[in-house]
Structures are given as C-alpha cells and as structure tokens.
PDB file of C-alpha atoms in Angstrom:
ATOM      1  CA  UNK A 120     -44.706  20.103 -12.239  1.00 74.00           C
ATOM      2  CA  UNK A 121     -42.195  20.700  -9.486  1.00 90.00           C
ATOM      3  CA  UNK A 122     -41.880  24.757  -8.127  1.00 96.00           C
ATOM      4  CA  UNK A 123     -38.230  25.999  -9.132  1.00 98.00           C
ATOM      5  CA  UNK A 124     -36.590  28.476  -6.985  1.00 98.00           C
ATOM      6  CA  UNK A 125     -33.436  30.041  -7.735  1.00 98.00           C
ATOM      7  CA  UNK A 126     -31.611  32.052  -4.605  1.00 98.00           C
ATOM      8  CA  UNK A 127     -28.962  34.687  -5.828  1.00 98.00           C
ATOM      9  CA  UNK A 128     -25.900  34.394  -3.172  1.00 97.00           C
ATOM     10  CA  UNK A 129     -27.008  31.205  -1.415  1.00 97.00           C
ATOM     11  CA  UNK A 130     -23.020  29.530  -0.160  1.00 96.00           C
ATOM     12  CA  UNK A 131     -23.407  31.122   2.712  1.00 94.00           C
ATOM     13  CA  UNK A 132     -25.315  33.238   5.579  1.00 94.00           C
ATOM     14  CA  UNK A 133     -29.171  34.402   4.209  1.00 96.00           C
ATOM     15  CA  UNK A 134     -28.739  33.383   0.362  1.00 97.00           C
ATOM     16  CA  UNK A 135     -27.696  29.145   2.314  1.00 97.00           C
ATOM     17  CA  UNK A 136     -30.841  29.517   4.923  1.00 97.00           C
ATOM     18  CA  UNK A 137     -33.099  30.504   1.863  1.00 98.00           C
ATOM     19  CA  UNK A 138     -31.694  27.310   0.245  1.00 98.00           C
ATOM     20  CA  UNK A 139     -32.371  24.910   3.769  1.00 98.00           C
ATOM     21  CA  UNK A 140     -35.806  26.760   4.779  1.00 97.00           C
ATOM     22  CA  UNK A 141     -37.166  26.134   1.092  1.00 98.00           C
ATOM     23  CA  UNK A 142     -36.108  22.115   0.486  1.00 97.00           C
ATOM     24  CA  UNK A 143     -37.425  21.533   4.656  1.00 96.00           C
ATOM     25  CA  UNK A 144     -40.213  22.735   4.273  1.00 96.00           C
ATOM     26  CA  UNK A 145     -42.253  23.026   0.587  1.00 93.00           C
ATOM     27  CA  UNK A 146     -42.595  19.422  -1.151  1.00 88.00           C
ATOM     28  CA  UNK A 147     -41.601  18.896  -5.406  1.00 90.00           C
ATOM     29  CA  UNK A 148     -39.199  21.785  -4.979  1.00 96.00           C
ATOM     30  CA  UNK A 149     -36.589  21.695  -7.051  1.00 97.00           C
ATOM     31  CA  UNK A 150     -33.722  24.789  -5.880  1.00 98.00           C
ATOM     32  CA  UNK A 151     -31.006  26.673  -8.321  1.00 98.00           C
ATOM     33  CA  UNK A 152     -28.288  27.563  -5.782  1.00 98.00           C
ATOM     34  CA  UNK A 153     -25.966  30.309  -7.185  1.00 98.00           C
ATOM     35  CA  UNK A 154     -22.458  31.777  -6.173  1.00 97.00           C
ATOM     36  CA  UNK A 155     -19.450  33.860  -7.262  1.00 96.00           C
ATOM     37  CA  UNK A 156     -17.262  30.389  -6.448  1.00 96.00           C
ATOM     38  CA  UNK A 157     -19.150  27.088  -6.149  1.00 96.00           C
ATOM     39  CA  UNK A 158     -15.889  25.213  -5.607  1.00 95.00           C
ATOM     40  CA  UNK A 159     -15.468  27.123  -2.713  1.00 94.00           C
ATOM     41  CA  UNK A 160     -18.381  27.033  -1.267  1.00 96.00           C
ATOM     42  CA  UNK A 161     -18.519  23.897   0.789  1.00 96.00           C
ATOM     43  CA  UNK A 162     -21.176  24.037   2.988  1.00 95.00           C
ATOM     44  CA  UNK A 163     -23.854  24.744  -0.783  1.00 96.00           C
ATOM     45  CA  UNK A 164     -21.932  21.576  -1.850  1.00 94.00           C
ATOM     46  CA  UNK A 165     -22.617  20.258   1.090  1.00 95.00           C
ATOM     47  CA  UNK A 166     -26.387  20.689   0.466  1.00 96.00           C
ATOM     48  CA  UNK A 167     -26.162  19.729  -2.701  1.00 95.00           C
ATOM     49  CA  UNK A 168     -24.959  15.726  -1.694  1.00 95.00           C
ATOM     50  CA  UNK A 169     -27.943  16.013   1.393  1.00 95.00           C
ATOM     51  CA  UNK A 170     -30.500  16.531  -1.940  1.00 95.00           C
ATOM     52  CA  UNK A 171     -29.519  14.989  -5.183  1.00 91.00           C
ATOM     53  CA  UNK A 172     -31.517  15.905  -7.766  1.00 92.00           C
ATOM     54  CA  UNK A 173     -32.737  18.715  -5.975  1.00 96.00           C
ATOM     55  CA  UNK A 174     -30.585  20.798  -5.765  1.00 97.00           C
ATOM     56  CA  UNK A 175     -28.915  22.829  -8.363  1.00 97.00           C
ATOM     57  CA  UNK A 176     -25.419  24.811  -8.014  1.00 97.00           C
ATOM     58  CA  UNK A 177     -24.827  27.500 -10.221  1.00 98.00           C
ATOM     59  CA  UNK A 178     -22.049  29.715 -10.845  1.00 98.00           C
ATOM     60  CA  UNK A 179     -23.010  33.006 -11.229  1.00 98.00           C
ATOM     61  CA  UNK A 180     -21.125  36.090 -10.392  1.00 98.00           C
ATOM     62  CA  UNK A 181     -23.358  38.739 -10.596  1.00 97.00           C
ATOM     63  CA  UNK A 182     -21.489  41.563 -11.373  1.00 97.00           C
ATOM     64  CA  UNK A 183     -20.835  39.427 -15.261  1.00 98.00           C
ATOM     65  CA  UNK A 184     -23.629  39.641 -17.166  1.00 98.00           C
ATOM     66  CA  UNK A 185     -22.504  36.846 -19.310  1.00 98.00           C
ATOM     67  CA  UNK A 186     -22.563  34.412 -15.636  1.00 98.00           C
ATOM     68  CA  UNK A 187     -26.172  35.878 -15.739  1.00 98.00           C
ATOM     69  CA  UNK A 188     -27.019  34.562 -19.250  1.00 98.00           C
ATOM     70  CA  UNK A 189     -25.596  31.762 -19.455  1.00 98.00           C
ATOM     71  CA  UNK A 190     -27.340  30.553 -16.062  1.00 98.00           C
ATOM     72  CA  UNK A 191     -30.633  31.557 -17.465  1.00 98.00           C
ATOM     73  CA  UNK A 192     -30.206  29.773 -20.982  1.00 98.00           C
ATOM     74  CA  UNK A 193     -29.454  26.719 -18.081  1.00 98.00           C
ATOM     75  CA  UNK A 194     -32.786  27.315 -16.515  1.00 98.00           C
ATOM     76  CA  UNK A 195     -34.217  27.768 -19.280  1.00 98.00           C
ATOM     77  CA  UNK A 196     -33.659  24.598 -20.898  1.00 98.00           C
ATOM     78  CA  UNK A 197     -33.477  21.733 -18.109  1.00 97.00           C
ATOM     79  CA  UNK A 198     -36.678  22.946 -15.818  1.00 97.00           C
ATOM     80  CA  UNK A 199     -38.353  25.930 -18.567  1.00 97.00           C
ATOM     81  CA  UNK A 200     -39.778  28.305 -15.787  1.00 97.00           C
ATOM     82  CA  UNK A 201     -38.702  29.873 -12.723  1.00 98.00           C
ATOM     83  CA  UNK A 202     -40.993  30.334  -9.714  1.00 97.00           C
ATOM     84  CA  UNK A 203     -39.204  32.086  -7.237  1.00 98.00           C
ATOM     85  CA  UNK A 204     -36.559  34.272  -7.702  1.00 98.00           C
ATOM     86  CA  UNK A 205     -34.603  35.684  -4.676  1.00 98.00           C
ATOM     87  CA  UNK A 206     -31.764  38.303  -5.049  1.00 98.00           C
ATOM     88  CA  UNK A 207     -29.620  37.514  -1.541  1.00 97.00           C
ATOM     89  CA  UNK A 208     -25.945  38.773  -2.524  1.00 94.00           C
ATOM     90  CA  UNK A 209     -24.579  42.148  -1.437  1.00 94.00           C
ATOM     91  CA  UNK A 210     -22.084  44.056   0.003  1.00 93.00           C
ATOM     92  CA  UNK A 211     -21.725  46.426   2.732  1.00 93.00           C
ATOM     93  CA  UNK A 212     -18.451  48.265   1.304  1.00 94.00           C
ATOM     94  CA  UNK A 213     -15.090  47.099  -0.529  1.00 93.00           C
ATOM     95  CA  UNK A 214     -13.652  47.641   2.652  1.00 92.00           C
ATOM     96  CA  UNK A 215     -15.540  46.171   5.168  1.00 90.00           C
ATOM     97  CA  UNK A 216     -17.227  48.887   6.589  1.00 90.00           C
ATOM     98  CA  UNK A 217     -19.337  51.679   5.727  1.00 90.00           C
ATOM     99  CA  UNK A 218     -18.197  55.077   4.984  1.00 93.00           C
ATOM    100  CA  UNK A 219     -18.827  57.301   8.294  1.00 91.00           C
ATOM    101  CA  UNK A 220     -18.625  60.906   6.159  1.00 95.00           C
ATOM    102  CA  UNK A 221     -17.490  61.904   3.043  1.00 96.00           C
ATOM    103  CA  UNK A 222     -13.492  61.604   3.736  1.00 96.00           C
ATOM    104  CA  UNK A 223     -14.064  57.509   3.507  1.00 96.00           C
ATOM    105  CA  UNK A 224     -15.615  58.082  -0.370  1.00 97.00           C
ATOM    106  CA  UNK A 225     -14.528  56.511  -3.064  1.00 97.00           C
ATOM    107  CA  UNK A 226     -15.731  56.764  -6.915  1.00 97.00           C
ATOM    108  CA  UNK A 227     -14.378  52.593  -6.988  1.00 97.00           C
ATOM    109  CA  UNK A 228     -15.542  52.075  -3.612  1.00 97.00           C
ATOM    110  CA  UNK A 229     -19.199  53.161  -4.361  1.00 97.00           C
ATOM    111  CA  UNK A 230     -19.068  51.823  -8.373  1.00 98.00           C
ATOM    112  CA  UNK A 231     -18.291  48.387  -6.935  1.00 97.00           C
ATOM    113  CA  UNK A 232     -20.969  48.671  -4.114  1.00 97.00           C
ATOM    114  CA  UNK A 233     -23.708  49.762  -6.574  1.00 98.00           C
ATOM    115  CA  UNK A 234     -22.741  46.641  -9.400  1.00 98.00           C
ATOM    116  CA  UNK A 235     -23.452  44.381  -6.870  1.00 97.00           C
ATOM    117  CA  UNK A 236     -26.091  45.467  -4.895  1.00 98.00           C
ATOM    118  CA  UNK A 237     -27.980  47.204  -7.660  1.00 98.00           C
ATOM    119  CA  UNK A 238     -26.993  46.736 -11.343  1.00 98.00           C
ATOM    120  CA  UNK A 239     -26.469  42.514 -10.621  1.00 98.00           C
ATOM    121  CA  UNK A 240     -30.653  41.703  -9.209  1.00 98.00           C
ATOM    122  CA  UNK A 241     -31.482  44.413 -12.131  1.00 98.00           C
ATOM    123  CA  UNK A 242     -29.221  42.605 -14.922  1.00 98.00           C
ATOM    124  CA  UNK A 243     -30.628  39.201 -12.648  1.00 98.00           C
ATOM    125  CA  UNK A 244     -34.163  40.167 -13.696  1.00 98.00           C
ATOM    126  CA  UNK A 245     -33.389  41.226 -17.958  1.00 98.00           C
ATOM    127  CA  UNK A 246     -32.846  37.483 -17.463  1.00 98.00           C
ATOM    128  CA  UNK A 247     -34.746  35.521 -15.855  1.00 98.00           C
ATOM    129  CA  UNK A 248     -38.484  37.598 -15.974  1.00 98.00           C
ATOM    130  CA  UNK A 249     -39.303  35.656 -18.816  1.00 97.00           C
ATOM    131  CA  UNK A 250     -38.479  32.081 -17.026  1.00 98.00           C
ATOM    132  CA  UNK A 251     -40.273  33.876 -14.369  1.00 97.00           C
ATOM    133  CA  UNK A 252     -43.963  34.661 -16.745  1.00 96.00           C
ATOM    134  CA  UNK A 253     -43.853  31.113 -17.137  1.00 96.00           C
ATOM    135  CA  UNK A 254     -44.384  29.840 -13.168  1.00 94.00           C
ATOM    136  CA  UNK A 255     -47.245  27.872 -11.843  1.00 88.00           C
ATOM    137  CA  UNK A 256     -47.281  30.687  -9.314  1.00 84.00           C
ATOM    138  CA  UNK A 257     -45.472  27.593  -6.430  1.00 88.00           C
ATOM    139  CA  UNK A 258     -45.104  30.213  -4.140  1.00 94.00           C
ATOM    140  CA  UNK A 259     -47.419  33.265  -2.521  1.00 92.00           C
ATOM    141  CA  UNK A 260     -51.551  33.417  -2.412  1.00 88.00           C
ATOM    142  CA  UNK A 261     -53.397  33.305  -5.210  1.00 85.00           C
ATOM    143  CA  UNK A 262     -57.067  35.229  -5.469  1.00 78.00           C
ATOM    144  CA  UNK A 263     -59.969  33.807  -6.647  1.00 72.00           C
ATOM    145  CA  UNK A 264     -59.905  36.264  -9.448  1.00 74.00           C
ATOM    146  CA  UNK A 265     -57.719  35.268 -12.465  1.00 70.00           C
ATOM    147  CA  UNK A 266     -56.861  38.514 -13.377  1.00 69.00           C
ATOM    148  CA  UNK A 267     -54.895  39.290  -9.928  1.00 77.00           C
ATOM    149  CA  UNK A 268     -53.492  35.658  -9.813  1.00 84.00           C
ATOM    150  CA  UNK A 269     -49.688  35.887 -10.325  1.00 92.00           C
ATOM    151  CA  UNK A 270     -47.266  33.763 -12.259  1.00 92.00           C
ATOM    152  CA  UNK A 271     -44.147  34.055 -10.253  1.00 96.00           C
ATOM    153  CA  UNK A 272     -42.727  36.195  -7.503  1.00 97.00           C
ATOM    154  CA  UNK A 273     -38.784  38.151  -7.549  1.00 98.00           C
ATOM    155  CA  UNK A 274     -37.661  39.387  -3.902  1.00 98.00           C
ATOM    156  CA  UNK A 275     -34.482  41.374  -3.954  1.00 98.00           C
ATOM    157  CA  UNK A 276     -33.238  41.412  -0.653  1.00 97.00           C
ATOM    158  CA  UNK A 277     -32.952  45.263   0.645  1.00 97.00           C
ATOM    159  CA  UNK A 278     -32.212  46.731   4.454  1.00 95.00           C
ATOM    160  CA  UNK A 279     -33.977  49.312   6.188  1.00 94.00           C
ATOM    161  CA  UNK A 280     -30.980  52.152   5.805  1.00 94.00           C
ATOM    162  CA  UNK A 281     -31.890  51.793   2.064  1.00 94.00           C
ATOM    163  CA  UNK A 282     -34.917  54.357   3.031  1.00 93.00           C
ATOM    164  CA  UNK A 283     -34.644  57.689   2.167  1.00 93.00           C
ATOM    165  CA  UNK A 284     -37.324  58.334   4.065  1.00 89.00           C
ATOM    166  CA  UNK A 285     -36.184  56.879   7.121  1.00 89.00           C
ATOM    167  CA  UNK A 286     -32.783  58.372   6.822  1.00 89.00           C
ATOM    168  CA  UNK A 287     -31.906  60.423   9.980  1.00 89.00           C
ATOM    169  CA  UNK A 288     -28.376  59.398  11.069  1.00 92.00           C
ATOM    170  CA  UNK A 289     -26.556  59.871   7.137  1.00 94.00           C
ATOM    171  CA  UNK A 290     -23.422  58.066   6.681  1.00 94.00           C
ATOM    172  CA  UNK A 291     -22.822  54.822   5.163  1.00 94.00           C
ATOM    173  CA  UNK A 292     -22.975  56.402   1.417  1.00 96.00           C
ATOM    174  CA  UNK A 293     -22.324  53.437  -0.835  1.00 97.00           C
ATOM    175  CA  UNK A 294     -24.333  50.843   0.883  1.00 96.00           C
ATOM    176  CA  UNK A 295     -27.722  52.806   1.715  1.00 96.00           C
ATOM    177  CA  UNK A 296     -27.341  54.595  -2.190  1.00 97.00           C
ATOM    178  CA  UNK A 297     -27.272  50.342  -3.676  1.00 98.00           C
ATOM    179  CA  UNK A 298     -29.835  49.811  -1.840  1.00 97.00           C
ATOM    180  CA  UNK A 299     -31.800  53.152  -2.311  1.00 97.00           C
ATOM    181  CA  UNK A 300     -31.269  52.390  -5.932  1.00 98.00           C
ATOM    182  CA  UNK A 301     -32.371  48.629  -5.482  1.00 98.00           C
ATOM    183  CA  UNK A 302     -35.727  49.484  -4.031  1.00 97.00           C
ATOM    184  CA  UNK A 303     -36.712  51.890  -7.179  1.00 97.00           C
ATOM    185  CA  UNK A 304     -35.543  48.778  -9.179  1.00 98.00           C
ATOM    186  CA  UNK A 305     -37.921  46.510  -7.566  1.00 98.00           C
ATOM    187  CA  UNK A 306     -40.536  49.273  -7.817  1.00 98.00           C
ATOM    188  CA  UNK A 307     -40.110  49.775 -11.662  1.00 98.00           C
ATOM    189  CA  UNK A 308     -39.902  46.112 -11.963  1.00 98.00           C
ATOM    190  CA  UNK A 309     -43.402  46.062 -10.970  1.00 98.00           C
ATOM    191  CA  UNK A 310     -44.621  48.715 -12.886  1.00 97.00           C
ATOM    192  CA  UNK A 311     -43.441  46.754 -15.846  1.00 97.00           C
ATOM    193  CA  UNK A 312     -43.340  43.181 -15.026  1.00 96.00           C
ATOM    194  CA  UNK A 313     -47.322  43.824 -13.655  1.00 94.00           C
ATOM    195  CA  UNK A 314     -48.762  44.836 -16.664  1.00 91.00           C
ATOM    196  CA  UNK A 315     -49.525  41.489 -19.160  1.00 82.00           C
ATOM    197  CA  UNK A 316     -50.743  38.265 -17.748  1.00 82.00           C
ATOM    198  CA  UNK A 317     -49.644  36.204 -15.897  1.00 87.00           C
ATOM    199  CA  UNK A 318     -48.447  39.137 -13.867  1.00 93.00           C
ATOM    200  CA  UNK A 319     -45.025  38.279 -11.750  1.00 96.00           C
ATOM    201  CA  UNK A 320     -45.022  39.664  -8.425  1.00 97.00           C
ATOM    202  CA  UNK A 321     -41.756  42.109  -7.022  1.00 98.00           C
ATOM    203  CA  UNK A 322     -41.293  43.114  -3.799  1.00 98.00           C
ATOM    204  CA  UNK A 323     -38.218  44.615  -1.916  1.00 98.00           C
ATOM    205  CA  UNK A 324     -37.373  42.050   1.866  1.00 98.00           C
ATOM    206  CA  UNK A 325     -35.366  43.530   4.446  1.00 97.00           C
ATOM    207  CA  UNK A 326     -34.416  41.143   6.997  1.00 96.00           C
ATOM    208  CA  UNK A 327     -33.199  43.093   9.854  1.00 92.00           C
ATOM    209  CA  UNK A 328     -29.901  42.832  11.146  1.00 87.00           C
ATOM    210  CA  UNK A 329     -28.915  39.102  10.774  1.00 87.00           C
ATOM    211  CA  UNK A 330     -25.640  37.610  12.156  1.00 83.00           C
ATOM    212  CA  UNK A 331     -23.680  37.228   9.037  1.00 73.00           C
ATOM    213  CA  UNK A 332     -20.345  38.043   7.974  1.00 63.00           C
ATOM    214  CA  UNK A 333     -21.779  41.277   6.199  1.00 64.00           C
ATOM    215  CA  UNK A 334     -22.894  42.952   9.064  1.00 53.00           C
ATOM    216  CA  UNK A 335     -20.372  41.666  12.081  1.00 54.00           C
ATOM    217  CA  UNK A 336     -18.263  45.037  11.876  1.00 60.00           C
ATOM    218  CA  UNK A 337     -21.010  46.266  14.065  1.00 54.00           C
ATOM    219  CA  UNK A 338     -22.847  43.863  16.289  1.00 55.00           C
ATOM    220  CA  UNK A 339     -21.394  44.517  19.148  1.00 59.00           C
ATOM    221  CA  UNK A 340     -23.593  47.953  19.215  1.00 60.00           C
ATOM    222  CA  UNK A 341     -26.849  45.723  18.184  1.00 60.00           C
ATOM    223  CA  UNK A 342     -28.660  44.703  21.080  1.00 60.00           C
ATOM    224  CA  UNK A 343     -29.138  40.975  21.069  1.00 59.00           C
ATOM    225  CA  UNK A 344     -32.850  41.129  21.079  1.00 63.00           C
ATOM    226  CA  UNK A 345     -32.402  42.962  17.791  1.00 71.00           C
ATOM    227  CA  UNK A 346     -29.584  41.106  16.307  1.00 81.00           C
ATOM    228  CA  UNK A 347     -31.042  37.607  14.650  1.00 91.00           C
ATOM    229  CA  UNK A 348     -29.737  34.671  13.533  1.00 93.00           C
ATOM    230  CA  UNK A 349     -30.193  33.609   9.526  1.00 93.00           C
ATOM    231  CA  UNK A 350     -33.147  31.401  10.610  1.00 96.00           C
ATOM    232  CA  UNK A 351     -35.320  33.442  12.317  1.00 96.00           C
ATOM    233  CA  UNK A 352     -35.018  35.328   9.440  1.00 97.00           C
ATOM    234  CA  UNK A 353     -35.618  33.872   7.023  1.00 97.00           C
ATOM    235  CA  UNK A 354     -38.814  32.116   8.521  1.00 97.00           C
ATOM    236  CA  UNK A 355     -40.092  35.639   9.508  1.00 97.00           C
ATOM    237  CA  UNK A 356     -39.483  36.102   5.226  1.00 98.00           C
ATOM    238  CA  UNK A 357     -40.590  32.815   3.924  1.00 98.00           C
ATOM    239  CA  UNK A 358     -44.158  33.618   6.221  1.00 97.00           C
ATOM    240  CA  UNK A 359     -44.616  36.977   4.188  1.00 98.00           C
ATOM    241  CA  UNK A 360     -43.439  35.523   1.013  1.00 98.00           C
ATOM    242  CA  UNK A 361     -46.253  33.122   1.312  1.00 96.00           C
ATOM    243  CA  UNK A 362     -48.654  35.286   1.572  1.00 96.00           C
ATOM    244  CA  UNK A 363     -47.795  37.552  -1.213  1.00 96.00           C
ATOM    245  CA  UNK A 364     -49.974  38.342  -4.046  1.00 94.00           C
ATOM    246  CA  UNK A 365     -50.262  40.903  -7.076  1.00 94.00           C
ATOM    247  CA  UNK A 366     -51.673  42.993  -3.741  1.00 94.00           C
ATOM    248  CA  UNK A 367     -48.124  43.699  -2.722  1.00 96.00           C
ATOM    249  CA  UNK A 368     -45.801  44.121  -5.660  1.00 97.00           C
ATOM    250  CA  UNK A 369     -44.001  46.981  -6.083  1.00 97.00           C
ATOM    251  CA  UNK A 370     -43.552  48.018  -1.996  1.00 97.00           C
ATOM    252  CA  UNK A 371     -40.773  47.379   0.368  1.00 97.00           C
ATOM    253  CA  UNK A 372     -41.433  45.015   3.922  1.00 97.00           C
ATOM    254  CA  UNK A 373     -39.584  44.594   7.171  1.00 96.00           C
ATOM    255  CA  UNK A 374     -39.161  40.692   8.448  1.00 96.00           C
ATOM    256  CA  UNK A 375     -42.083  41.165  10.692  1.00 96.00           C
ATOM    257  CA  UNK A 376     -44.537  42.562   8.057  1.00 96.00           C
ATOM    258  CA  UNK A 377     -44.490  46.057   8.170  1.00 96.00           C
ATOM    259  CA  UNK A 378     -44.042  48.362   4.945  1.00 95.00           C
ATOM    260  CA  UNK A 379     -41.422  50.481   4.089  1.00 93.00           C
ATOM    261  CA  UNK A 380     -41.524  53.722   3.923  1.00 88.00           C
ATOM    262  CA  UNK A 381     -39.007  54.739  -0.024  1.00 85.00           C
TER     263      UNK A 381
END
C-alpha cells in the first residue's frame, strides 16, 4: 500500500516544498496537502493538477477544531492510515514582526500566535494520531528489533528561538513562547504515543532561516550563507526524517542534524 503523507500548511513556503519533494523522491506515495484557503492557493492547485490521484487538497484552518476533525475523517475514510504528518503552519506575530520589548506585547497577539503555532499542532495530533498508529512505517528507519519499530512519524516545525536554553537575546515574546510550547507538546506526545505498539515517532525540527514570507522582515540581518532556500531546507529536513527511528522520538533537531537544547 502506498505511503500517505499529510502536510499541514501546504499552500506556500516549506509546506509546499515538502509536498513537491516527497512527490519527486518517494515512490508509491500519496500526499494530503492542507491549507486555510485552497481556493486561494494557486501553486497547490497546480501541483494537484500535475499529480492527479496522488495529491489530495483539504481545507484546514488549525485554529478551527472542526476543520481538523473533518479532515481526519476524510483521511480515515479515504486512506485508513497516515505514515507522516508534518505541521508547518506558523505565524511570527499578527503584525508580521516580533515584539522587541514589553511595550509591544498585547494579550490578543500572544493568544493568536499561540493558537496557530502551538495549539493547532496539538489538536492535529489529537485527531490524526489514531491514523498514525495504523501507518506502515513508510518513512524513517526501521530497526531489526520489532519491539522498537514504529508506525507513523509526527513532525512539528519548531525554531531555535523557541529554545529556553539557547535564549540569550530576549524579545519576540509571542513567537518564542509559542515555539517553546510546541516543543513541550512534542515531548509530551512522544511519551504518550511511544507507550504502545506500534509506536509513533514525534520530533521537532528547526529548518534554519528560510527565504519565506514569515522571515522576510529580517532577511537584511541574515548572512547570505545562512538564508536558505525552501528547497535546500526541505532536503536537509527530509534527510533527517528518513533517518528517524524510535530512538530519536521526543527530541528537537536543527536542519543540519544537530540536536537542539530545550
């Protein structure tokens, strides 16, 4: 049976590139691509037209639980399983720029950022983990020991600024808080979803600073060799995903494979 990968937040940037990369490099794979407004996602529609029967586009706003529940029911009835879930949707701040001081903080903005970046992926896990349990191990590395083999893989896209141990500059309250919360979500999920058999691998991945709309306001401060294309970042991240086993569950890794401190 073909492997099934769901990319949440697939209309542009990293999410769209994950779809393209998986379709180009994996044989017998089906991609489920979700975004808030499929009708306003021309690149995703084009990709779907290029791969008829292989790409399924679903409407999912991660701040709306009903959208997530409906999408999970569709994937269940259509495919019956899920091998890979990548949560890509993220916002820096409703204004598009991170807070530089307490004067910039508002409760509404913090809650909006947390809702998209941390709560959304948690609710995705709540509805899609039963399908990941039924995954056939189409992604990652399977050890010989059957007790250590995994079914599906759940990936949350984090950021280095979400590391408490690595925070030496401060600022960006909403974004830092949301990614720190997301890291805790990943750790919690790895414990609960690693208890049974088969087990689900849960990791946080940091893509580096990628040339996307989210990071655009800060490109001038990034050295050229540290501003990655989406293609390069996804290639690095997929190399990590393809090497994952249950031994890596509950950890956070940067694009270069180095482990990040919490």
